[in-house]
PDB file of C-alpha atoms and ligand atoms in Angstrom:
ATOM      1  CA  MET A   1      85.751  90.915  88.878  1.00  0.00           C
ATOM      2  CA  LYS A   2      88.492  88.425  88.089  1.00  0.00           C
ATOM      3  CA  LYS A   3      91.953  89.255  89.465  1.00  0.00           C
ATOM      4  CA  LEU A   4      94.492  89.955  86.702  1.00  0.00           C
ATOM      5  CA  VAL A   5      98.118  90.368  87.809  1.00  0.00           C
ATOM      6  CA  PHE A   6     100.953  91.544  85.559  1.00  0.00           C
ATOM      7  CA  LEU A   7     104.659  90.930  86.234  1.00  0.00           C
ATOM      8  CA  THR A   8     106.639  93.235  83.952  1.00  0.00           C
ATOM      9  CA  GLY A   9     110.334  93.744  83.240  1.00  0.00           C
ATOM     10  CA  ALA A  10     112.578  95.867  81.066  1.00  0.00           C
ATOM     11  CA  GLY A  11     111.107  94.436  77.847  1.00  0.00           C
ATOM     12  CA  MET A  12     107.816  96.171  78.738  1.00  0.00           C
ATOM     13  CA  SER A  13     109.554  99.532  78.191  1.00  0.00           C
ATOM     14  CA  ALA A  14     111.788  98.482  75.266  1.00  0.00           C
ATOM     15  CA  GLU A  15     109.321  99.797  72.652  1.00  0.00           C
ATOM     16  CA  SER A  16     109.342 103.139  74.477  1.00  0.00           C
ATOM     17  CA  GLY A  17     113.069 103.353  73.774  1.00  0.00           C
ATOM     18  CA  ILE A  18     114.404 102.342  77.208  1.00  0.00           C
ATOM     19  CA  SER A  19     117.258  99.794  77.054  1.00  0.00           C
ATOM     20  CA  THR A  20     116.752  96.363  78.554  1.00  0.00           C
ATOM     21  CA  PHE A  21     119.513  94.901  80.706  1.00  0.00           C
ATOM     22  CA  ARG A  22     120.450  91.574  79.164  1.00  0.00           C
ATOM     23  CA  ASP A  23     119.525  91.863  75.501  1.00  0.00           C
ATOM     24  CA  SER A  24     122.431  92.519  73.141  1.00  0.00           C
ATOM     25  CA  GLY A  25     123.402  96.160  73.619  1.00  0.00           C
ATOM     26  CA  GLY A  26     121.634  96.133  76.969  1.00  0.00           C
ATOM     27  CA  LEU A  27     122.615  98.308  79.902  1.00  0.00           C
ATOM     28  CA  TRP A  28     124.744  95.646  81.540  1.00  0.00           C
ATOM     29  CA  GLU A  29     126.922  95.481  78.424  1.00  0.00           C
ATOM     30  CA  GLN A  30     127.635  99.209  78.745  1.00  0.00           C
ATOM     31  CA  TYR A  31     128.044  99.406  82.530  1.00  0.00           C
ATOM     32  CA  PRO A  32     129.440  96.874  85.040  1.00  0.00           C
ATOM     33  CA  VAL A  33     126.268  96.069  86.983  1.00  0.00           C
ATOM     34  CA  GLU A  34     128.152  95.588  90.263  1.00  0.00           C
ATOM     35  CA  ALA A  35     129.667  99.068  89.951  1.00  0.00           C
ATOM     36  CA  VAL A  36     126.423 100.978  89.331  1.00  0.00           C
ATOM     37  CA  ALA A  37     123.583  98.782  90.619  1.00  0.00           C
ATOM     38  CA  SER A  38     124.860  97.181  93.817  1.00  0.00           C
ATOM     39  CA  ILE A  39     125.087  98.498  97.376  1.00  0.00           C
ATOM     40  CA  GLU A  40     128.828  97.734  97.385  1.00  0.00           C
ATOM     41  CA  GLY A  41     129.236  99.747  94.177  1.00  0.00           C
ATOM     42  CA  TYR A  42     127.430 102.681  95.783  1.00  0.00           C
ATOM     43  CA  TRP A  43     129.662 102.749  98.860  1.00  0.00           C
ATOM     44  CA  ARG A  44     132.771 102.280  96.668  1.00  0.00           C
ATOM     45  CA  ASP A  45     131.932 105.207  94.349  1.00  0.00           C
ATOM     46  CA  PRO A  46     128.670 106.985  95.193  1.00  0.00           C
ATOM     47  CA  ALA A  47     129.300 109.812  92.688  1.00  0.00           C
ATOM     48  CA  LEU A  48     129.529 107.279  89.801  1.00  0.00           C
ATOM     49  CA  VAL A  49     126.252 105.668  90.878  1.00  0.00           C
ATOM     50  CA  GLN A  50     124.505 109.049  91.214  1.00  0.00           C
ATOM     51  CA  LYS A  51     125.727 109.904  87.674  1.00  0.00           C
ATOM     52  CA  PHE A  52     124.393 106.587  86.276  1.00  0.00           C
ATOM     53  CA  TYR A  53     120.929 107.180  87.720  1.00  0.00           C
ATOM     54  CA  ASN A  54     120.934 110.923  86.874  1.00  0.00           C
ATOM     55  CA  GLU A  55     121.534 109.904  83.221  1.00  0.00           C
ATOM     56  CA  ARG A  56     118.715 107.313  83.294  1.00  0.00           C
ATOM     57  CA  ARG A  57     116.377 109.800  85.021  1.00  0.00           C
ATOM     58  CA  ALA A  58     117.162 112.473  82.386  1.00  0.00           C
ATOM     59  CA  GLN A  59     116.153 109.988  79.644  1.00  0.00           C
ATOM     60  CA  LEU A  60     112.705 109.511  81.252  1.00  0.00           C
ATOM     61  CA  GLY A  61     111.644 113.014  80.144  1.00  0.00           C
ATOM     62  CA  SER A  62     111.864 111.977  76.497  1.00  0.00           C
ATOM     63  CA  VAL A  63     110.048 108.625  76.620  1.00  0.00           C
ATOM     64  CA  VAL A  64     106.339 107.866  76.659  1.00  0.00           C
ATOM     65  CA  PRO A  65     104.273 104.753  77.417  1.00  0.00           C
ATOM     66  CA  ASN A  66     103.889 102.359  74.475  1.00  0.00           C
ATOM     67  CA  GLU A  67     100.742 100.580  73.271  1.00  0.00           C
ATOM     68  CA  GLY A  68     101.555  97.716  75.621  1.00  0.00           C
ATOM     69  CA  HIS A  69     101.499  99.943  78.714  1.00  0.00           C
ATOM     70  CA  LYS A  70      98.225 101.505  77.528  1.00  0.00           C
ATOM     71  CA  LEU A  71      96.537  98.130  76.947  1.00  0.00           C
ATOM     72  CA  VAL A  72      97.641  96.968  80.414  1.00  0.00           C
ATOM     73  CA  ALA A  73      95.979 100.070  81.889  1.00  0.00           C
ATOM     74  CA  SER A  74      92.828  99.634  79.755  1.00  0.00           C
ATOM     75  CA  LEU A  75      92.137  96.196  81.265  1.00  0.00           C
ATOM     76  CA  GLU A  76      91.324  97.879  84.601  1.00  0.00           C
ATOM     77  CA  ASP A  77      87.830  98.411  83.131  1.00  0.00           C
ATOM     78  CA  LYS A  78      87.150  94.676  83.106  1.00  0.00           C
ATOM     79  CA  TYR A  79      89.484  93.192  85.720  1.00  0.00           C
ATOM     80  CA  ASP A  80      90.809  93.823  89.204  1.00  0.00           C
ATOM     81  CA  VAL A  81      94.339  94.598  87.943  1.00  0.00           C
ATOM     82  CA  THR A  82      97.608  94.737  89.877  1.00  0.00           C
ATOM     83  CA  VAL A  83     100.825  95.586  88.037  1.00  0.00           C
ATOM     84  CA  ILE A  84     103.952  94.213  89.689  1.00  0.00           C
ATOM     85  CA  THR A  85     106.951  95.693  87.909  1.00  0.00           C
ATOM     86  CA  GLN A  86     110.715  95.287  88.152  1.00  0.00           C
ATOM     87  CA  ASN A  87     111.035  98.517  86.171  1.00  0.00           C
ATOM     88  CA  VAL A  88     112.014 101.751  87.870  1.00  0.00           C
ATOM     89  CA  ASP A  89     110.543 103.958  85.125  1.00  0.00           C
ATOM     90  CA  ASN A  90     107.120 105.585  85.574  1.00  0.00           C
ATOM     91  CA  LEU A  91     105.578 104.462  82.266  1.00  0.00           C
ATOM     92  CA  HIS A  92     102.885 102.234  83.812  1.00  0.00           C
ATOM     93  CA  GLU A  93     101.807 105.266  85.882  1.00  0.00           C
ATOM     94  CA  LYS A  94     101.886 107.545  82.837  1.00  0.00           C
ATOM     95  CA  ALA A  95      99.761 105.023  80.895  1.00  0.00           C
ATOM     96  CA  GLY A  96      97.106 105.201  83.641  1.00  0.00           C
ATOM     97  CA  SER A  97      97.636 102.009  85.653  1.00  0.00           C
ATOM     98  CA  LYS A  98      96.470 102.655  89.205  1.00  0.00           C
ATOM     99  CA  ASN A  99      97.603  99.670  91.267  1.00  0.00           C
ATOM    100  CA  ILE A 100     101.382  99.298  90.834  1.00  0.00           C
ATOM    101  CA  ILE A 101     103.965  97.527  92.988  1.00  0.00           C
ATOM    102  CA  HIS A 102     107.560  98.565  92.185  1.00  0.00           C
ATOM    103  CA  LEU A 103     109.788  95.695  93.330  1.00  0.00           C
ATOM    104  CA  HIS A 104     113.091  97.423  92.479  1.00  0.00           C
ATOM    105  CA  GLY A 105     112.247 101.035  93.413  1.00  0.00           C
ATOM    106  CA  GLU A 106     111.438 104.132  91.400  1.00  0.00           C
ATOM    107  CA  LEU A 107     113.771 106.369  89.371  1.00  0.00           C
ATOM    108  CA  MET A 108     111.696 109.500  90.154  1.00  0.00           C
ATOM    109  CA  LYS A 109     112.148 109.092  93.916  1.00  0.00           C
ATOM    110  CA  ALA A 110     115.125 109.650  96.229  1.00  0.00           C
ATOM    111  CA  THR A 111     115.777 108.528  99.788  1.00  0.00           C
ATOM    112  CA  SER A 112     118.150 108.329 102.755  1.00  0.00           C
ATOM    113  CA  SER A 113     121.446 106.489 102.260  1.00  0.00           C
ATOM    114  CA  LYS A 114     121.357 105.608 105.975  1.00  0.00           C
ATOM    115  CA  ASN A 115     117.832 104.106 106.004  1.00  0.00           C
ATOM    116  CA  PRO A 116     116.568 103.820 102.401  1.00  0.00           C
ATOM    117  CA  ASN A 117     113.157 102.426 103.374  1.00  0.00           C
ATOM    118  CA  ASP A 118     112.348 105.108 105.978  1.00  0.00           C
ATOM    119  CA  PRO A 119     109.068 106.495 104.570  1.00  0.00           C
ATOM    120  CA  ASN A 120     109.860 109.919 106.098  1.00  0.00           C
ATOM    121  CA  CYS A 121     112.952 110.144 103.911  1.00  0.00           C
ATOM    122  CA  ILE A 122     111.478 109.078 100.546  1.00  0.00           C
ATOM    123  CA  VAL A 123     110.958 112.148  98.333  1.00  0.00           C
ATOM    124  CA  GLU A 124     109.567 112.658  94.823  1.00  0.00           C
ATOM    125  CA  LEU A 125     111.862 114.151  92.190  1.00  0.00           C
ATOM    126  CA  ASP A 126     110.330 116.069  89.285  1.00  0.00           C
ATOM    127  CA  GLU A 127     111.251 117.322  85.821  1.00  0.00           C
ATOM    128  CA  ASN A 128     112.674 120.534  87.342  1.00  0.00           C
ATOM    129  CA  ASN A 129     114.701 118.554  89.870  1.00  0.00           C
ATOM    130  CA  LEU A 130     116.082 115.469  88.117  1.00  0.00           C
ATOM    131  CA  GLU A 131     119.580 115.296  89.569  1.00  0.00           C
ATOM    132  CA  ILE A 132     120.808 113.980  92.881  1.00  0.00           C
ATOM    133  CA  LYS A 133     124.154 115.581  93.671  1.00  0.00           C
ATOM    134  CA  MET A 134     126.745 114.585  96.233  1.00  0.00           C
ATOM    135  CA  GLY A 135     126.032 116.875  99.193  1.00  0.00           C
ATOM    136  CA  ASP A 136     122.235 116.726  98.752  1.00  0.00           C
ATOM    137  CA  LYS A 137     120.819 115.584 102.084  1.00  0.00           C
ATOM    138  CA  ALA A 138     117.869 113.381 103.045  1.00  0.00           C
ATOM    139  CA  LYS A 139     115.594 114.358 105.956  1.00  0.00           C
ATOM    140  CA  ASP A 140     117.764 112.310 108.336  1.00  0.00           C
ATOM    141  CA  GLY A 141     120.850 114.309 107.343  1.00  0.00           C
ATOM    142  CA  SER A 142     122.427 111.459 105.353  1.00  0.00           C
ATOM    143  CA  GLN A 143     123.471 111.743 101.709  1.00  0.00           C
ATOM    144  CA  LEU A 144     120.437 111.552  99.395  1.00  0.00           C
ATOM    145  CA  ARG A 145     120.502 108.462  97.099  1.00  0.00           C
ATOM    146  CA  PRO A 146     118.270 106.967  94.401  1.00  0.00           C
ATOM    147  CA  PHE A 147     115.185 105.113  95.709  1.00  0.00           C
ATOM    148  CA  ILE A 148     116.322 101.978  93.893  1.00  0.00           C
ATOM    149  CA  VAL A 149     116.704  98.425  95.245  1.00  0.00           C
ATOM    150  CA  TRP A 150     120.305  97.515  94.362  1.00  0.00           C
ATOM    151  CA  PHE A 151     121.799  94.055  94.147  1.00  0.00           C
ATOM    152  CA  GLY A 152     122.700  93.066  97.698  1.00  0.00           C
ATOM    153  CA  GLU A 153     119.691  94.869  99.196  1.00  0.00           C
ATOM    154  CA  SER A 154     116.405  93.391 100.386  1.00  0.00           C
ATOM    155  CA  VAL A 155     113.214  93.680  98.274  1.00  0.00           C
ATOM    156  CA  PRO A 156     110.681  95.035 100.810  1.00  0.00           C
ATOM    157  CA  MET A 157     107.757  94.854  98.358  1.00  0.00           C
ATOM    158  CA  ILE A 158     108.168  91.133  97.624  1.00  0.00           C
ATOM    159  CA  GLU A 159     105.681  90.059 100.329  1.00  0.00           C
ATOM    160  CA  PRO A 160     102.812  92.225  99.018  1.00  0.00           C
ATOM    161  CA  ALA A 161     103.696  90.995  95.488  1.00  0.00           C
ATOM    162  CA  ILE A 162     103.530  87.331  96.569  1.00  0.00           C
ATOM    163  CA  TYR A 163     100.136  87.988  98.172  1.00  0.00           C
ATOM    164  CA  GLU A 164      98.796  89.446  94.890  1.00  0.00           C
ATOM    165  CA  VAL A 165     100.145  86.561  92.769  1.00  0.00           C
ATOM    166  CA  GLN A 166      98.650  83.960  95.123  1.00  0.00           C
ATOM    167  CA  LYS A 167      95.203  85.532  94.561  1.00  0.00           C
ATOM    168  CA  ALA A 168      95.551  85.916  90.768  1.00  0.00           C
ATOM    169  CA  ASP A 169      93.035  84.258  88.407  1.00  0.00           C
ATOM    170  CA  ILE A 170      95.302  85.264  85.515  1.00  0.00           C
ATOM    171  CA  LEU A 171      99.037  86.117  85.616  1.00  0.00           C
ATOM    172  CA  VAL A 172     100.634  87.860  82.606  1.00  0.00           C
ATOM    173  CA  VAL A 173     104.448  88.017  82.532  1.00  0.00           C
ATOM    174  CA  ILE A 174     105.777  90.613  80.065  1.00  0.00           C
ATOM    175  CA  GLY A 175     109.352  91.467  79.077  1.00  0.00           C
ATOM    176  CA  THR A 176     111.432  89.844  81.784  1.00  0.00           C
ATOM    177  CA  SER A 177     114.150  87.240  81.407  1.00  0.00           C
ATOM    178  CA  LEU A 178     113.187  85.934  84.871  1.00  0.00           C
ATOM    179  CA  ASN A 179     116.882  85.990  85.800  1.00  0.00           C
ATOM    180  CA  VAL A 180     116.675  87.998  88.994  1.00  0.00           C
ATOM    181  CA  TYR A 181     115.232  86.702  92.273  1.00  0.00           C
ATOM    182  CA  PRO A 182     113.078  87.098  94.274  1.00  0.00           C
ATOM    183  CA  ALA A 183     111.038  88.688  91.418  1.00  0.00           C
ATOM    184  CA  ALA A 184     111.571  85.693  89.120  1.00  0.00           C
ATOM    185  CA  GLY A 185     110.227  83.335  91.805  1.00  0.00           C
ATOM    186  CA  LEU A 186     106.806  85.038  91.882  1.00  0.00           C
ATOM    187  CA  ILE A 187     105.504  82.846  89.053  1.00  0.00           C
ATOM    188  CA  ASN A 188     105.742  79.814  91.366  1.00  0.00           C
ATOM    189  CA  TYR A 189     103.262  81.342  93.844  1.00  0.00           C
ATOM    190  CA  THR A 190     100.347  81.079  91.417  1.00  0.00           C
ATOM    191  CA  ASP A 191      97.362  78.964  92.390  1.00  0.00           C
ATOM    192  CA  SER A 192      97.061  75.764  90.315  1.00  0.00           C
ATOM    193  CA  LYS A 193      93.916  77.202  88.671  1.00  0.00           C
ATOM    194  CA  CYS A 194      95.677  80.444  87.625  1.00  0.00           C
ATOM    195  CA  LYS A 195      96.079  80.867  83.845  1.00  0.00           C
ATOM    196  CA  ILE A 196      99.611  82.105  83.048  1.00  0.00           C
ATOM    197  CA  TYR A 197     100.564  84.012  79.886  1.00  0.00           C
ATOM    198  CA  LEU A 198     104.083  85.073  78.888  1.00  0.00           C
ATOM    199  CA  ILE A 199     104.642  87.880  76.371  1.00  0.00           C
ATOM    200  CA  ASP A 200     108.239  87.950  75.113  1.00  0.00           C
ATOM    201  CA  PRO A 201     109.727  87.785  71.575  1.00  0.00           C
ATOM    202  CA  LYS A 202     112.324  85.315  72.843  1.00  0.00           C
ATOM    203  CA  ASP A 203     112.248  82.056  74.750  1.00  0.00           C
ATOM    204  CA  VAL A 204     112.215  82.437  78.544  1.00  0.00           C
ATOM    205  CA  ASP A 205     113.067  79.625  80.952  1.00  0.00           C
ATOM    206  CA  VAL A 206     109.899  78.794  82.895  1.00  0.00           C
ATOM    207  CA  ASN A 207     108.886  75.683  84.791  1.00  0.00           C
ATOM    208  CA  PRO A 208     107.118  73.567  82.105  1.00  0.00           C
ATOM    209  CA  SER A 209     104.640  72.185  84.655  1.00  0.00           C
ATOM    210  CA  LEU A 210     103.125  75.685  84.951  1.00  0.00           C
ATOM    211  CA  GLY A 211     101.519  75.304  81.507  1.00  0.00           C
ATOM    212  CA  VAL A 212     102.496  78.848  80.478  1.00  0.00           C
ATOM    213  CA  HIS A 213     100.894  80.159  77.260  1.00  0.00           C
ATOM    214  CA  HIS A 214     103.805  81.941  75.490  1.00  0.00           C
ATOM    215  CA  ILE A 215     102.835  84.762  73.092  1.00  0.00           C
ATOM    216  CA  MET A 216     106.160  85.120  71.244  1.00  0.00           C
ATOM    217  CA  LYS A 217     105.739  88.803  70.396  1.00  0.00           C
ATOM    218  CA  GLY A 218     106.775  92.224  71.685  1.00  0.00           C
ATOM    219  CA  ALA A 219     104.805  93.933  74.441  1.00  0.00           C
ATOM    220  CA  SER A 220     102.473  95.980  72.202  1.00  0.00           C
ATOM    221  CA  GLU A 221     101.624  93.260  69.654  1.00  0.00           C
ATOM    222  CA  GLY A 222     101.580  90.667  72.422  1.00  0.00           C
ATOM    223  CA  MET A 223      99.112  92.675  74.512  1.00  0.00           C
ATOM    224  CA  LYS A 224      96.826  93.067  71.469  1.00  0.00           C
ATOM    225  CA  GLU A 225      96.840  89.262  71.054  1.00  0.00           C
ATOM    226  CA  LEU A 226      96.274  88.758  74.795  1.00  0.00           C
ATOM    227  CA  CYS A 227      93.286  91.151  74.865  1.00  0.00           C
ATOM    228  CA  ALA A 228      91.724  89.110  72.057  1.00  0.00           C
ATOM    229  CA  LEU A 229      92.290  85.887  74.036  1.00  0.00           C
ATOM    230  CA  LEU A 230      90.942  87.151  77.375  1.00  0.00           C
TER     231      LEU A 230
HETATM  232  N1  LIG B   1     108.633  93.317  74.260  1.00  0.00           N
HETATM  233  C1  LIG B   1     108.609  92.369  75.238  1.00  0.00           C
HETATM  234  N2  LIG B   1     109.724  91.796  75.741  1.00  0.00           N
HETATM  235  C2  LIG B   1     110.895  92.196  75.220  1.00  0.00           C
HETATM  236  C3  LIG B   1     111.010  93.169  74.204  1.00  0.00           C
HETATM  237  C4  LIG B   1     109.800  93.742  73.725  1.00  0.00           C
HETATM  238  N3  LIG B   1     109.796  94.677  72.758  1.00  0.00           N
HETATM  239  N4  LIG B   1     112.331  93.340  73.906  1.00  0.00           N
HETATM  240  C5  LIG B   1     113.020  92.507  74.727  1.00  0.00           C
HETATM  241  N5  LIG B   1     112.166  91.808  75.500  1.00  0.00           N
HETATM  242  C6  LIG B   1     112.460  90.801  76.523  1.00  0.00           C
HETATM  243  C7  LIG B   1     113.773  90.062  76.345  1.00  0.00           C
HETATM  244  O1  LIG B   1     113.609  88.960  75.466  1.00  0.00           O
HETATM  245  C8  LIG B   1     114.061  89.623  77.783  1.00  0.00           C
HETATM  246  O2  LIG B   1     113.426  88.391  78.071  1.00  0.00           O
HETATM  247  O3  LIG B   1     112.580  91.484  77.758  1.00  0.00           O
HETATM  248  C9  LIG B   1     113.400  90.717  78.639  1.00  0.00           C
HETATM  249  C10 LIG B   1     114.405  91.661  79.267  1.00  0.00           C
HETATM  250  O4  LIG B   1     115.151  90.930  80.214  1.00  0.00           O
HETATM  251  P1  LIG B   1     116.231  91.720  81.099  1.00  0.00           P
HETATM  252  O5  LIG B   1     116.999  92.660  80.234  1.00  0.00           O
HETATM  253  O6  LIG B   1     116.957  90.684  81.915  1.00  0.00           O
HETATM  254  O7  LIG B   1     115.359  92.645  82.061  1.00  0.00           O
HETATM  255  P2  LIG B   1     114.620  92.221  83.397  1.00  0.00           P
HETATM  256  O8  LIG B   1     114.171  90.800  83.339  1.00  0.00           O
HETATM  257  O9  LIG B   1     113.579  93.250  83.659  1.00  0.00           O
HETATM  258  O10 LIG B   1     115.786  92.362  84.514  1.00  0.00           O
HETATM  259  C11 LIG B   1     115.377  92.134  85.842  1.00  0.00           C
HETATM  260  O11 LIG B   1     117.561  92.814  86.586  1.00  0.00           O
HETATM  261  O12 LIG B   1     119.291  94.261  86.403  1.00  0.00           O
HETATM  262  C12 LIG B   1     118.208  93.946  87.171  1.00  0.00           C
HETATM  263  O13 LIG B   1     116.993  95.376  88.531  1.00  0.00           O
HETATM  264  C13 LIG B   1     117.236  95.082  87.194  1.00  0.00           C
HETATM  265  O14 LIG B   1     114.846  94.987  87.197  1.00  0.00           O
HETATM  266  C14 LIG B   1     115.999  94.493  86.541  1.00  0.00           C
HETATM  267  C15 LIG B   1     116.169  93.018  86.758  1.00  0.00           C
END
């Protein structure tokens, strides 16, 4: 089976009703990113950060995967698929994708604020337990925090993601402005024989020598066109 790797961003979930970050009206227009999505912001005002993620987690209950997520999952019948996502929502999982690498963490998980990547401290949240409150403790006794990779923190899953991209026969980039590294740098790890597709209604800055095939559509319509091309 050919290896098909997806790299998805906030635009993948836009049609499910989840705001992107840098489109007009995006999350970073409503919140100062350094206050709610950086490690300095967390230590400056942890209660504000908990509130920001509690609000985003509460929204997850009312959103469902879109046609794009479902088509990504359906390709597992014909390809060896890996989904590398910058998104912290669980819509790829809900759509049925099995092999997912979350580069920036997961909204439905919580962890230690002392050692966020300690596997013994990472816990699943669920619809009956969506809030993290100040005073909630992780297994190591530290304050419980969102299992999110904030600006200023390392991206532990970047090595496994690079390994997958290096082996890809086809790479499909969907719904990311490719503004944030190291995720945005993944596209440069493709083998010279790898076919690269980009699905995004807007122009995205990519290295022209990569010969990227840009499907200038949203995730759902773009995935329909891609499935016809594959
Ligand atoms: N379908 C596909 N793409 C879309 C759609 C859609 N319906 N709507 C918007 N887009 C595209 C936009 O054109 C843009 O290129 O999705 C992209 C969204 O870009 P960003 O908002 O920058 O989101 P993303 O690239 O995922 O941000 C990366 O930045 O803030 C951090 O950690 C956060 O993971 C996030 C990272």
